Amino acid sequence: MNPFKREWETYKWMRSNRWKKKRRMYKMVFDLTIDRVTGTYLLFFLVLGGIIAYDQLKPYGSFFTRLEAELFTALTSVMALAIMRSVGASFRGNGILFSRGEHVMSLLPMRRERIWVLSLLSHVCLTALVVVFLCAAVALITPLSTSFLLTFGIVVIVLYGGSLLIQWRFYQFPFLLRLGLFVSFAILLALINGLSYVVFESLSYAWVPSLVVWGSLFIYSARTKFVNVDWERVIRDSDRQIWNMWVVNVVLKPVGLDTPSQNRGAFRLLRFNWWKKPFKYKSNAMYHRILGLYFYEQLSAIGSLAFVTAILLYGVAPLGKFGFSLSIMLLLLIYTTMLGSFLYSVLSKPILRTMPTNINQWVKAFSKWVYSGLAIVAIPVIYLANMTFQSYGVVAAVLLFYFVVFQQLAQLSYKQTRGVLNKGGSQERWPTVVLMVCQIVLVVFVPWQPLWISLLGLVLSAVSRLLRLTEKKEFQAQSRNV
């Protein structure tokens, strides 16, 4: 019998048994979350929604024709997104699953390399089926042409298959090296797109150097795919991903069953002796130490923010002024919302209530972290502004506006956390309302009237400053009683 055929039959039998077990597990999970009647109604409404969407989108054929032209131009950014996806995804997993079942097969008279190749091919084939299904659904609902969807699907499948190999190789690198490579590639691709726009006044030529970078990474990963591989770590992470422990934990969390966080990168950073040095309780070092530890524990969320930034920078922004305004809006909104959640979470810890803290020092320390992170976010924002209409006034006004609004949000969140401010009052709704107004103004005015958003940002900043000055005395008086 052919050895490769024997390995394929064994691998297929193992995958079949695994699928049967996963099907039973998912059946029990869905029985806890959704019943058959609800699922049937949900499927019916999805089909009905697709029919309604098709009827509503059919008269807009000319719009989709123009959209195809814009998306063909944006396909040049898919190469850059593939590179950033490969490096960024290596923080979450190895890409090519090699679980305990594949490891047991390698103990038999079967080559580990062939089993690894079979796992890669099966993953790519499943991805291709999903992409084909999605393209077929989009073709049925929207007036997009079949040739465009076919081209887009082939590009996505090819780049995804190659990116899995790059992700596998980068997964073997140390955490700090991967972090440095992610930042380096982001800067390199930004320079490539910027030079293409400056020299050719278009991003259509940026795909050539991006393809060279992606091809070099692919060749390097293919030649060194089995060099210094920590198979024990690969098997452990693959088992957790195959059995989808995240979904199981979410479903079983009301019962009280949960697994500890697997943020190994943060725990590596916490090994440094700098975190264990003593500090004076009266100095600001205590606040910065606590905030630094908390942010390092949230590296997965911060990595997601970096990945979203890369998508907005290389995928949405090349669509023109509308893409610019959308990228600015989403980037600043996600950043502000995430930091607001961080502030509320870190100040809600019970241990902080027993420490001799000062409310004003907390706000100052957190503001320094906020401004440092926002300075990093400002780099792609200024880059987008330079690509679009060579105007930095709007960017400065929007960033200044977010500085003031988020500082107000920080103070109100802390007072609400410690019970100083009564819930349901009008003051804590002020930052939320202003943020919503800012998003609407960004979408409406930025592509055509940059001066209006600049003036509006300055006016709202002044109003927010006046509100903080009027409540300063009351704020200090109440903080002494906390």
CSV table of C-alpha atoms in Angstrom, one decimal:
chain,number,residue,atom,x,y,z
A,1,MET,CA,0.0,0.0,0.0
A,2,ASN,CA,1.2,3.5,-0.8
A,3,PRO,CA,2.6,5.2,2.4
A,4,PHE,CA,1.0,8.5,1.5
A,5,LYS,CA,-2.4,6.9,0.9
A,6,ARG,CA,-2.1,5.0,4.2
A,7,GLU,CA,-1.3,8.3,6.0
A,8,TRP,CA,-4.2,10.0,4.3
A,9,GLU,CA,-6.7,7.3,5.2
A,10,THR,CA,-5.5,7.4,8.9
A,11,TYR,CA,-5.7,11.2,8.9
A,12,LYS,CA,-9.2,11.1,7.4
A,13,TRP,CA,-10.4,8.6,10.0
A,14,MET,CA,-9.0,10.7,12.8
A,15,ARG,CA,-10.7,13.9,11.5
A,16,SER,CA,-13.9,12.0,11.1
A,17,ASN,CA,-13.9,10.8,14.7
A,18,ARG,CA,-12.9,14.3,15.9
A,19,TRP,CA,-15.8,15.8,14.0
A,20,LYS,CA,-18.3,13.4,15.6
A,21,LYS,CA,-17.1,14.4,19.1
A,22,LYS,CA,-17.2,18.1,18.2
A,23,ARG,CA,-20.7,17.7,16.8
A,24,ARG,CA,-21.9,16.2,20.0
A,25,MET,CA,-20.2,18.9,22.0
A,26,TYR,CA,-21.7,21.8,19.9
A,27,LYS,CA,-25.1,20.1,20.2
A,28,MET,CA,-24.9,20.3,24.0
A,29,VAL,CA,-23.6,23.9,23.8
A,30,PHE,CA,-26.4,25.0,21.6
A,31,ASP,CA,-29.0,23.2,23.6
A,32,LEU,CA,-28.0,25.4,26.5
A,33,THR,CA,-28.1,28.6,24.5
A,34,ILE,CA,-30.8,28.2,21.8
A,35,ASP,CA,-33.6,25.8,21.3
A,36,ARG,CA,-34.8,24.3,17.9
A,37,VAL,CA,-37.9,26.6,17.6
A,38,THR,CA,-35.8,29.7,18.1
A,39,GLY,CA,-33.2,28.4,15.7
A,40,THR,CA,-35.8,27.7,13.0
A,41,TYR,CA,-37.3,31.1,13.3
A,42,LEU,CA,-33.9,32.7,13.2
A,43,LEU,CA,-33.0,30.8,10.0
A,44,PHE,CA,-36.4,31.8,8.5
A,45,PHE,CA,-35.7,35.5,9.2
A,46,LEU,CA,-32.2,35.3,7.8
A,47,VAL,CA,-33.6,33.9,4.5
A,48,LEU,CA,-36.4,36.5,4.5
A,49,GLY,CA,-33.9,39.3,5.2
A,50,GLY,CA,-31.7,38.1,2.3
A,51,ILE,CA,-34.7,38.2,-0.1
A,52,ILE,CA,-35.7,41.7,1.1
A,53,ALA,CA,-32.1,42.9,0.8
A,54,TYR,CA,-31.9,41.6,-2.8
A,55,ASP,CA,-35.1,43.4,-3.8
A,56,GLN,CA,-33.9,46.6,-2.2
A,57,LEU,CA,-30.4,46.5,-3.6
A,58,LYS,CA,-31.4,45.6,-7.2
A,59,PRO,CA,-32.1,49.1,-8.4
A,60,TYR,CA,-28.6,50.3,-7.3
A,61,GLY,CA,-26.7,48.5,-10.0
A,62,SER,CA,-24.8,51.6,-11.1
A,63,PHE,CA,-23.6,52.2,-7.5
A,64,PHE,CA,-22.2,48.7,-7.3
A,65,THR,CA,-20.5,49.2,-10.6
A,66,ARG,CA,-18.6,52.2,-9.2
A,67,LEU,CA,-18.0,50.2,-6.0
A,68,GLU,CA,-16.3,47.4,-7.9
A,69,ALA,CA,-13.9,49.9,-9.5
A,70,GLU,CA,-13.1,51.3,-6.1
A,71,LEU,CA,-12.6,47.9,-4.6
A,72,PHE,CA,-10.4,46.8,-7.4
A,73,THR,CA,-8.2,49.7,-6.5
A,74,ALA,CA,-8.3,48.7,-2.9
A,75,LEU,CA,-7.2,45.2,-3.7
A,76,THR,CA,-3.7,46.5,-3.8
A,77,SER,CA,-3.9,46.9,0.0
A,78,VAL,CA,-4.9,43.3,0.5
A,79,MET,CA,-1.2,42.3,0.2
A,80,ALA,CA,-0.3,44.6,3.0
A,81,LEU,CA,-3.2,43.3,5.1
A,82,ALA,CA,-2.0,39.8,4.5
A,83,ILE,CA,1.4,40.6,5.9
A,84,MET,CA,0.0,42.4,9.0
A,85,ARG,CA,-2.5,39.6,9.5
A,86,SER,CA,0.3,36.9,9.4
A,87,VAL,CA,2.4,38.7,12.1
A,88,GLY,CA,-0.6,39.8,14.2
A,89,ALA,CA,-2.3,36.4,14.2
A,90,SER,CA,0.9,34.8,15.5
A,91,PHE,CA,0.2,36.3,18.9
A,92,ARG,CA,-3.0,34.2,19.1
A,93,GLY,CA,-2.2,30.9,17.6
A,94,ASN,CA,0.0,28.9,15.3
A,95,GLY,CA,-2.3,28.9,12.3
A,96,ILE,CA,-1.7,25.3,11.3
A,97,LEU,CA,-3.3,23.1,13.8
A,98,PHE,CA,-1.2,20.1,15.0
A,99,SER,CA,-3.2,18.7,17.9
A,100,ARG,CA,-2.7,15.6,20.1
A,101,GLY,CA,-4.3,13.5,17.5
A,102,GLU,CA,-1.8,14.4,14.8
A,103,HIS,CA,1.0,13.9,17.4
A,104,VAL,CA,-0.2,10.4,18.1
A,105,MET,CA,-0.2,9.7,14.4
A,106,SER,CA,3.4,10.8,14.2
A,107,LEU,CA,4.4,8.2,16.8
A,108,LEU,CA,3.2,5.5,14.4
A,109,PRO,CA,5.4,4.7,11.3
A,110,MET,CA,4.3,8.0,9.7
A,111,ARG,CA,6.2,11.1,9.0
A,112,ARG,CA,5.4,14.2,11.0
A,113,GLU,CA,6.1,16.5,8.0
A,114,ARG,CA,3.5,14.7,5.9
A,115,ILE,CA,0.9,14.9,8.6
A,116,TRP,CA,1.6,18.6,9.0
A,117,VAL,CA,1.2,19.1,5.3
A,118,LEU,CA,-2.2,17.3,5.4
A,119,SER,CA,-3.3,19.6,8.3
A,120,LEU,CA,-2.3,22.6,6.2
A,121,LEU,CA,-4.1,21.4,3.1
A,122,SER,CA,-7.3,20.6,5.0
A,123,HIS,CA,-7.3,24.0,6.7
A,124,VAL,CA,-6.9,25.8,3.3
A,125,CYS,CA,-9.6,23.6,1.7
A,126,LEU,CA,-12.1,24.4,4.5
A,127,THR,CA,-11.3,28.1,4.1
A,128,ALA,CA,-11.8,27.9,0.4
A,129,LEU,CA,-15.3,26.3,0.9
A,130,VAL,CA,-16.2,29.1,3.3
A,131,VAL,CA,-15.0,31.8,0.9
A,132,VAL,CA,-16.9,30.2,-2.0
A,133,PHE,CA,-20.1,30.1,0.1
A,134,LEU,CA,-19.8,33.7,1.1
A,135,CYS,CA,-19.1,34.8,-2.4
A,136,ALA,CA,-22.1,32.9,-3.7
A,137,ALA,CA,-24.3,34.5,-1.0
A,138,VAL,CA,-23.0,38.0,-1.9
A,139,ALA,CA,-23.6,37.2,-5.6
A,140,LEU,CA,-27.2,36.2,-4.9
A,141,ILE,CA,-28.0,39.2,-2.7
A,142,THR,CA,-26.1,42.1,-4.4
A,143,PRO,CA,-25.6,43.1,-8.0
A,144,LEU,CA,-21.8,42.6,-7.8
A,145,SER,CA,-20.4,40.8,-10.9
A,146,THR,CA,-19.3,37.2,-10.7
A,147,SER,CA,-15.9,38.0,-12.2
A,148,PHE,CA,-15.1,40.5,-9.4
A,149,LEU,CA,-16.2,38.0,-6.7
A,150,LEU,CA,-14.2,35.2,-8.3
A,151,THR,CA,-11.1,37.3,-8.5
A,152,PHE,CA,-11.5,38.5,-4.9
A,153,GLY,CA,-12.1,35.0,-3.7
A,154,ILE,CA,-9.0,33.5,-5.4
A,155,VAL,CA,-6.8,36.3,-4.1
A,156,VAL,CA,-8.1,35.8,-0.5
A,157,ILE,CA,-7.6,32.0,-0.6
A,158,VAL,CA,-4.1,32.2,-2.0
A,159,LEU,CA,-3.0,34.9,0.4
A,160,TYR,CA,-4.6,33.2,3.3
A,161,GLY,CA,-2.9,29.9,2.6
A,162,GLY,CA,0.5,31.6,2.3
A,163,SER,CA,-0.2,33.6,5.4
A,164,LEU,CA,-0.8,30.5,7.5
A,165,LEU,CA,2.7,29.3,6.7
A,166,ILE,CA,4.1,32.8,7.7
A,167,GLN,CA,2.0,32.8,10.9
A,168,TRP,CA,3.4,29.3,11.8
A,169,ARG,CA,7.0,30.5,11.5
A,170,PHE,CA,6.4,33.7,13.4
A,171,TYR,CA,4.6,31.8,16.1
A,172,GLN,CA,7.9,30.1,17.0
A,173,PHE,CA,9.7,33.5,17.7
A,174,PRO,CA,9.9,35.0,21.1
A,175,PHE,CA,7.2,37.4,22.1
A,176,LEU,CA,9.3,40.6,22.1
A,177,LEU,CA,10.7,39.7,18.7
A,178,ARG,CA,7.2,39.3,17.2
A,179,LEU,CA,6.2,42.6,18.7
A,180,GLY,CA,9.1,44.3,17.2
A,181,LEU,CA,8.5,42.7,13.8
A,182,PHE,CA,4.9,43.8,13.9
A,183,VAL,CA,5.8,47.4,14.5
A,184,SER,CA,8.6,47.3,11.9
A,185,PHE,CA,6.4,45.8,9.2
A,186,ALA,CA,3.6,48.4,10.0
A,187,ILE,CA,6.1,51.2,9.5
A,188,LEU,CA,7.6,49.6,6.3
A,189,LEU,CA,4.2,49.1,4.7
A,190,ALA,CA,3.1,52.6,5.6
A,191,LEU,CA,6.2,54.0,4.0
A,192,ILE,CA,5.6,51.9,0.9
A,193,ASN,CA,2.0,53.2,0.5
A,194,GLY,CA,3.1,56.7,1.2
A,195,LEU,CA,5.9,56.7,-1.4
A,196,SER,CA,3.5,55.2,-3.9
A,197,TYR,CA,1.0,57.9,-3.3
A,198,VAL,CA,3.6,60.7,-3.4
A,199,VAL,CA,5.4,59.5,-6.6
A,200,PHE,CA,2.5,58.1,-8.6
A,201,GLU,CA,-0.3,59.9,-6.9
A,202,SER,CA,-2.0,56.5,-6.5
A,203,LEU,CA,-1.8,53.4,-4.4
A,204,SER,CA,-2.1,51.2,-7.5
A,205,TYR,CA,1.7,50.5,-7.6
A,206,ALA,CA,2.1,49.7,-3.9
A,207,TRP,CA,1.3,46.1,-4.4
A,208,VAL,CA,4.6,45.4,-6.2
A,209,PRO,CA,6.9,46.0,-3.2
A,210,SER,CA,4.3,44.6,-0.8
A,211,LEU,CA,4.3,41.4,-3.0
A,212,VAL,CA,8.1,41.3,-2.7
A,213,VAL,CA,7.9,41.5,1.1
A,214,TRP,CA,5.2,38.9,1.3
A,215,GLY,CA,7.0,36.6,-1.1
A,216,SER,CA,10.3,36.9,0.9
A,217,LEU,CA,8.5,36.0,4.1
A,218,PHE,CA,6.7,33.1,2.5
A,219,ILE,CA,10.0,31.6,1.1
A,220,TYR,CA,11.8,32.1,4.4
A,221,SER,CA,8.9,30.5,6.3
A,222,ALA,CA,8.7,27.5,3.8
A,223,ARG,CA,12.5,26.8,4.2
A,224,THR,CA,12.6,27.1,8.0
A,225,LYS,CA,9.1,25.7,8.9
A,226,PHE,CA,10.5,22.9,11.1
A,227,VAL,CA,13.4,24.9,12.7
A,228,ASN,CA,13.3,25.3,16.5
A,229,VAL,CA,9.6,24.2,16.8
A,230,ASP,CA,8.2,23.9,20.3
A,231,TRP,CA,5.9,21.0,19.5
A,232,GLU,CA,4.6,20.7,23.1
A,233,ARG,CA,3.4,24.3,23.0
A,234,VAL,CA,2.0,23.8,19.5
A,235,ILE,CA,0.0,20.8,20.6
A,236,ARG,CA,-1.4,22.5,23.7
A,237,ASP,CA,-2.6,25.6,21.8
A,238,SER,CA,-3.9,23.5,18.9
A,239,ASP,CA,-6.0,21.4,21.3
A,240,ARG,CA,-7.5,24.5,22.9
A,241,GLN,CA,-8.3,26.0,19.5
A,242,ILE,CA,-9.7,22.8,18.0
A,243,TRP,CA,-12.1,22.2,20.8
A,244,ASN,CA,-13.0,25.9,20.9
A,245,MET,CA,-12.6,26.3,24.6
A,246,TRP,CA,-13.5,30.0,24.4
A,247,VAL,CA,-17.1,29.2,23.3
A,248,VAL,CA,-17.4,26.5,26.0
A,249,ASN,CA,-16.2,28.9,28.7
A,250,VAL,CA,-18.7,31.6,27.6
A,251,VAL,CA,-21.5,29.1,27.7
A,252,LEU,CA,-20.5,27.6,31.1
A,253,LYS,CA,-19.5,30.9,32.8
A,254,PRO,CA,-23.0,31.3,34.4
A,255,VAL,CA,-22.4,27.9,36.0
A,256,GLY,CA,-19.1,29.1,37.5
A,257,LEU,CA,-16.8,27.0,35.3
A,258,ASP,CA,-13.9,29.0,33.7
A,259,THR,CA,-10.3,28.5,32.7
A,260,PRO,CA,-7.5,30.9,33.6
A,261,SER,CA,-6.3,33.4,31.0
A,262,GLN,CA,-3.6,32.3,28.6
A,263,ASN,CA,-2.0,35.6,28.1
A,264,ARG,CA,1.6,34.2,28.3
A,265,GLY,CA,3.2,37.3,26.8
A,266,ALA,CA,2.1,39.5,29.7
A,267,PHE,CA,3.4,37.0,32.3
A,268,ARG,CA,6.8,37.0,30.5
A,269,LEU,CA,7.0,40.7,30.8
A,270,LEU,CA,6.0,40.5,34.5
A,271,ARG,CA,9.1,38.4,35.2
A,272,PHE,CA,11.3,41.5,35.1
A,273,ASN,CA,12.5,42.6,38.5
A,274,TRP,CA,11.5,46.2,37.8
A,275,TRP,CA,7.9,45.4,38.8
A,276,LYS,CA,9.0,44.1,42.2
A,277,LYS,CA,11.0,47.1,43.3
A,278,PRO,CA,9.6,49.0,46.3
A,279,PHE,CA,8.1,52.4,45.9
A,280,LYS,CA,6.9,55.2,48.2
A,281,TYR,CA,3.2,55.3,48.8
A,282,LYS,CA,3.2,59.1,48.6
A,283,SER,CA,4.7,59.2,45.1
A,284,ASN,CA,3.1,58.8,41.7
A,285,ALA,CA,5.1,55.6,41.1
A,286,MET,CA,2.4,53.6,42.8
A,287,TYR,CA,-0.3,54.7,40.4
A,288,HIS,CA,1.9,54.2,37.3
A,289,ARG,CA,3.0,50.8,38.6
A,290,ILE,CA,-0.6,49.6,39.0
A,291,LEU,CA,-1.7,51.0,35.6
A,292,GLY,CA,1.3,49.5,33.9
A,293,LEU,CA,0.6,46.0,35.3
A,294,TYR,CA,-3.0,46.3,34.3
A,295,PHE,CA,-2.2,47.3,30.7
A,296,TYR,CA,0.3,44.5,30.4
A,297,GLU,CA,-2.4,42.1,31.5
A,298,GLN,CA,-4.6,43.4,28.7
A,299,LEU,CA,-2.1,42.8,25.9
A,300,SER,CA,-4.6,40.8,23.9
A,301,ALA,CA,-7.1,43.7,23.7
A,302,ILE,CA,-4.3,46.1,22.9
A,303,GLY,CA,-3.1,43.7,20.2
A,304,SER,CA,-6.6,43.7,18.8
A,305,LEU,CA,-6.5,47.5,18.7
A,306,ALA,CA,-3.3,47.4,16.7
A,307,PHE,CA,-4.8,44.9,14.3
A,308,VAL,CA,-7.9,47.0,13.8
A,309,THR,CA,-5.6,50.0,13.2
A,310,ALA,CA,-3.7,48.1,10.5
A,311,ILE,CA,-7.0,47.2,8.8
A,312,LEU,CA,-8.2,50.8,8.8
A,313,LEU,CA,-4.9,52.0,7.6
A,314,TYR,CA,-4.4,49.6,4.7
A,315,GLY,CA,-7.9,48.5,3.9
A,316,VAL,CA,-10.4,51.3,4.4
A,317,ALA,CA,-8.4,54.4,4.0
A,318,PRO,CA,-7.4,53.9,0.3
A,319,LEU,CA,-11.1,54.2,-0.6
A,320,GLY,CA,-10.7,58.0,-0.7
A,321,LYS,CA,-12.0,60.8,1.5
A,322,PHE,CA,-14.9,58.7,2.7
A,323,GLY,CA,-12.5,56.0,3.8
A,324,PHE,CA,-10.4,58.6,5.5
A,325,SER,CA,-13.3,60.0,7.5
A,326,LEU,CA,-14.5,56.5,8.4
A,327,SER,CA,-11.0,55.4,9.5
A,328,ILE,CA,-10.5,58.5,11.7
A,329,MET,CA,-14.0,58.0,13.3
A,330,LEU,CA,-13.6,54.3,14.1
A,331,LEU,CA,-10.0,54.5,15.2
A,332,LEU,CA,-10.5,57.3,17.7
A,333,LEU,CA,-13.9,55.9,18.9
A,334,ILE,CA,-12.4,52.4,19.5
A,335,TYR,CA,-9.4,53.9,21.3
A,336,THR,CA,-11.5,56.1,23.5
A,337,THR,CA,-14.1,53.4,24.4
A,338,MET,CA,-11.4,50.8,25.2
A,339,LEU,CA,-9.5,53.1,27.5
A,340,GLY,CA,-12.7,54.1,29.3
A,341,SER,CA,-13.4,50.5,29.9
A,342,PHE,CA,-9.9,50.0,31.1
A,343,LEU,CA,-10.2,52.8,33.6
A,344,TYR,CA,-13.5,51.6,35.0
A,345,SER,CA,-12.2,48.0,35.3
A,346,VAL,CA,-8.9,48.8,37.0
A,347,LEU,CA,-10.5,51.2,39.5
A,348,SER,CA,-13.2,48.7,40.4
A,349,LYS,CA,-10.7,46.2,41.9
A,350,PRO,CA,-11.5,45.8,45.7
A,351,ILE,CA,-7.8,45.9,46.7
A,352,LEU,CA,-7.6,49.6,45.6
A,353,ARG,CA,-10.2,50.6,48.2
A,354,THR,CA,-7.7,49.6,51.0
A,355,MET,CA,-4.8,51.7,49.6
A,356,PRO,CA,-4.1,55.3,50.5
A,357,THR,CA,-5.0,56.7,47.1
A,358,ASN,CA,-5.7,60.3,45.9
A,359,ILE,CA,-8.3,60.9,43.3
A,360,ASN,CA,-6.5,63.7,41.5
A,361,GLN,CA,-3.2,61.7,41.3
A,362,TRP,CA,-5.2,58.8,39.8
A,363,VAL,CA,-6.6,61.1,37.1
A,364,LYS,CA,-3.1,62.6,36.4
A,365,ALA,CA,-1.4,59.2,36.1
A,366,PHE,CA,-4.1,57.7,33.9
A,367,SER,CA,-4.0,60.8,31.7
A,368,LYS,CA,-0.3,60.3,31.1
A,369,TRP,CA,-0.9,56.8,29.9
A,370,VAL,CA,-3.8,58.0,27.7
A,371,TYR,CA,-1.8,60.7,26.1
A,372,SER,CA,1.1,58.4,25.4
A,373,GLY,CA,-1.2,55.9,23.7
A,374,LEU,CA,-3.0,58.6,21.8
A,375,ALA,CA,0.3,59.9,20.5
A,376,ILE,CA,0.9,56.5,18.9
A,377,VAL,CA,-2.6,56.5,17.4
A,378,ALA,CA,-2.0,60.0,16.1
A,379,ILE,CA,0.7,58.7,13.7
A,380,PRO,CA,-1.7,56.8,11.4
A,381,VAL,CA,-4.2,59.6,11.8
A,382,ILE,CA,-1.7,62.2,10.5
A,383,TYR,CA,-0.7,59.8,7.8
A,384,LEU,CA,-4.3,59.4,6.6
A,385,ALA,CA,-4.7,63.2,6.6
A,386,ASN,CA,-1.6,63.6,4.6
A,387,MET,CA,-2.8,61.1,2.0
A,388,THR,CA,-6.2,62.7,1.7
A,389,PHE,CA,-6.2,66.5,1.6
A,390,GLN,CA,-2.9,67.8,3.1
A,391,SER,CA,-4.6,69.4,6.1
A,392,TYR,CA,-3.4,68.9,9.6
A,393,GLY,CA,-5.7,71.5,11.3
A,394,VAL,CA,-8.6,69.0,11.4
A,395,VAL,CA,-6.4,66.3,12.9
A,396,ALA,CA,-5.1,68.6,15.6
A,397,ALA,CA,-8.5,69.9,16.5
A,398,VAL,CA,-10.0,66.3,16.7
A,399,LEU,CA,-7.1,65.0,18.8
A,400,LEU,CA,-7.3,68.1,21.1
A,401,PHE,CA,-11.1,67.5,21.4
A,402,TYR,CA,-10.6,63.9,22.4
A,403,PHE,CA,-7.9,64.8,24.9
A,404,VAL,CA,-10.4,67.1,26.8
A,405,VAL,CA,-13.3,64.7,26.4
A,406,PHE,CA,-11.5,61.7,27.6
A,407,GLN,CA,-10.0,63.5,30.6
A,408,GLN,CA,-13.6,64.4,31.5
A,409,LEU,CA,-14.6,60.8,31.0
A,410,ALA,CA,-11.8,59.6,33.2
A,411,GLN,CA,-12.8,61.9,36.1
A,412,LEU,CA,-16.5,60.9,35.8
A,413,SER,CA,-15.7,57.2,35.6
A,414,TYR,CA,-13.6,57.3,38.7
A,415,LYS,CA,-16.3,59.3,40.7
A,416,GLN,CA,-18.9,56.8,39.6
A,417,THR,CA,-16.8,53.9,40.5
A,418,ARG,CA,-16.1,55.1,44.0
A,419,GLY,CA,-19.7,56.2,44.5
A,420,VAL,CA,-19.0,59.9,44.7
A,421,LEU,CA,-21.3,60.8,41.8
A,422,ASN,CA,-24.9,59.5,41.9
A,423,LYS,CA,-25.8,57.3,39.0
A,424,GLY,CA,-28.4,58.5,36.5
A,425,GLY,CA,-27.3,62.1,36.7
A,426,SER,CA,-26.9,64.4,33.7
A,427,GLN,CA,-23.2,65.0,34.1
A,428,GLU,CA,-21.9,61.5,33.4
A,429,ARG,CA,-23.9,61.5,30.1
A,430,TRP,CA,-22.1,64.5,28.8
A,431,PRO,CA,-19.0,62.7,27.4
A,432,THR,CA,-21.2,60.0,25.7
A,433,VAL,CA,-23.4,62.6,24.1
A,434,VAL,CA,-20.4,64.6,22.9
A,435,LEU,CA,-18.7,61.5,21.5
A,436,MET,CA,-21.8,60.6,19.5
A,437,VAL,CA,-22.1,64.1,18.1
A,438,CYS,CA,-18.4,64.0,17.2
A,439,GLN,CA,-18.9,60.8,15.2
A,440,ILE,CA,-21.8,62.3,13.3
A,441,VAL,CA,-19.9,65.5,12.5
A,442,LEU,CA,-16.8,63.5,11.4
A,443,VAL,CA,-18.8,61.6,8.8
A,444,VAL,CA,-20.8,64.5,7.5
A,445,PHE,CA,-18.3,67.4,7.5
A,446,VAL,CA,-14.7,66.0,7.3
A,447,PRO,CA,-14.6,65.0,3.5
A,448,TRP,CA,-15.8,68.4,2.3
A,449,GLN,CA,-15.5,71.1,5.1
A,450,PRO,CA,-12.4,70.4,7.3
A,451,LEU,CA,-12.7,74.0,8.8
A,452,TRP,CA,-16.1,73.3,10.3
A,453,ILE,CA,-14.8,70.3,12.3
A,454,SER,CA,-11.8,72.3,13.5
A,455,LEU,CA,-14.0,75.1,14.8
A,456,LEU,CA,-16.4,72.7,16.3
A,457,GLY,CA,-13.6,70.8,18.1
A,458,LEU,CA,-12.2,74.0,19.6
A,459,VAL,CA,-15.7,75.2,20.7
A,460,LEU,CA,-16.5,71.9,22.4
A,461,SER,CA,-13.1,71.8,24.0
A,462,ALA,CA,-13.7,75.2,25.5
A,463,VAL,CA,-17.1,74.2,26.8
A,464,SER,CA,-15.7,71.0,28.3
A,465,ARG,CA,-13.0,73.0,30.0
A,466,LEU,CA,-15.5,75.4,31.5
A,467,LEU,CA,-17.6,72.5,32.9
A,468,ARG,CA,-14.6,71.0,34.5
A,469,LEU,CA,-13.6,74.3,36.1
A,470,THR,CA,-17.1,74.8,37.5
A,471,GLU,CA,-17.2,71.4,39.2
A,472,LYS,CA,-13.6,71.4,40.4
A,473,LYS,CA,-14.3,72.7,44.0
A,474,GLU,CA,-17.2,70.2,44.4
A,475,PHE,CA,-15.0,67.4,43.0
A,476,GLN,CA,-12.2,68.1,45.5
A,477,ALA,CA,-14.6,68.3,48.5
A,478,GLN,CA,-16.3,65.0,47.7
A,479,SER,CA,-12.9,63.2,47.1
A,480,ARG,CA,-11.8,63.9,50.6
A,481,ASN,CA,-14.8,62.0,51.9
A,482,VAL,CA,-14.1,58.9,49.8
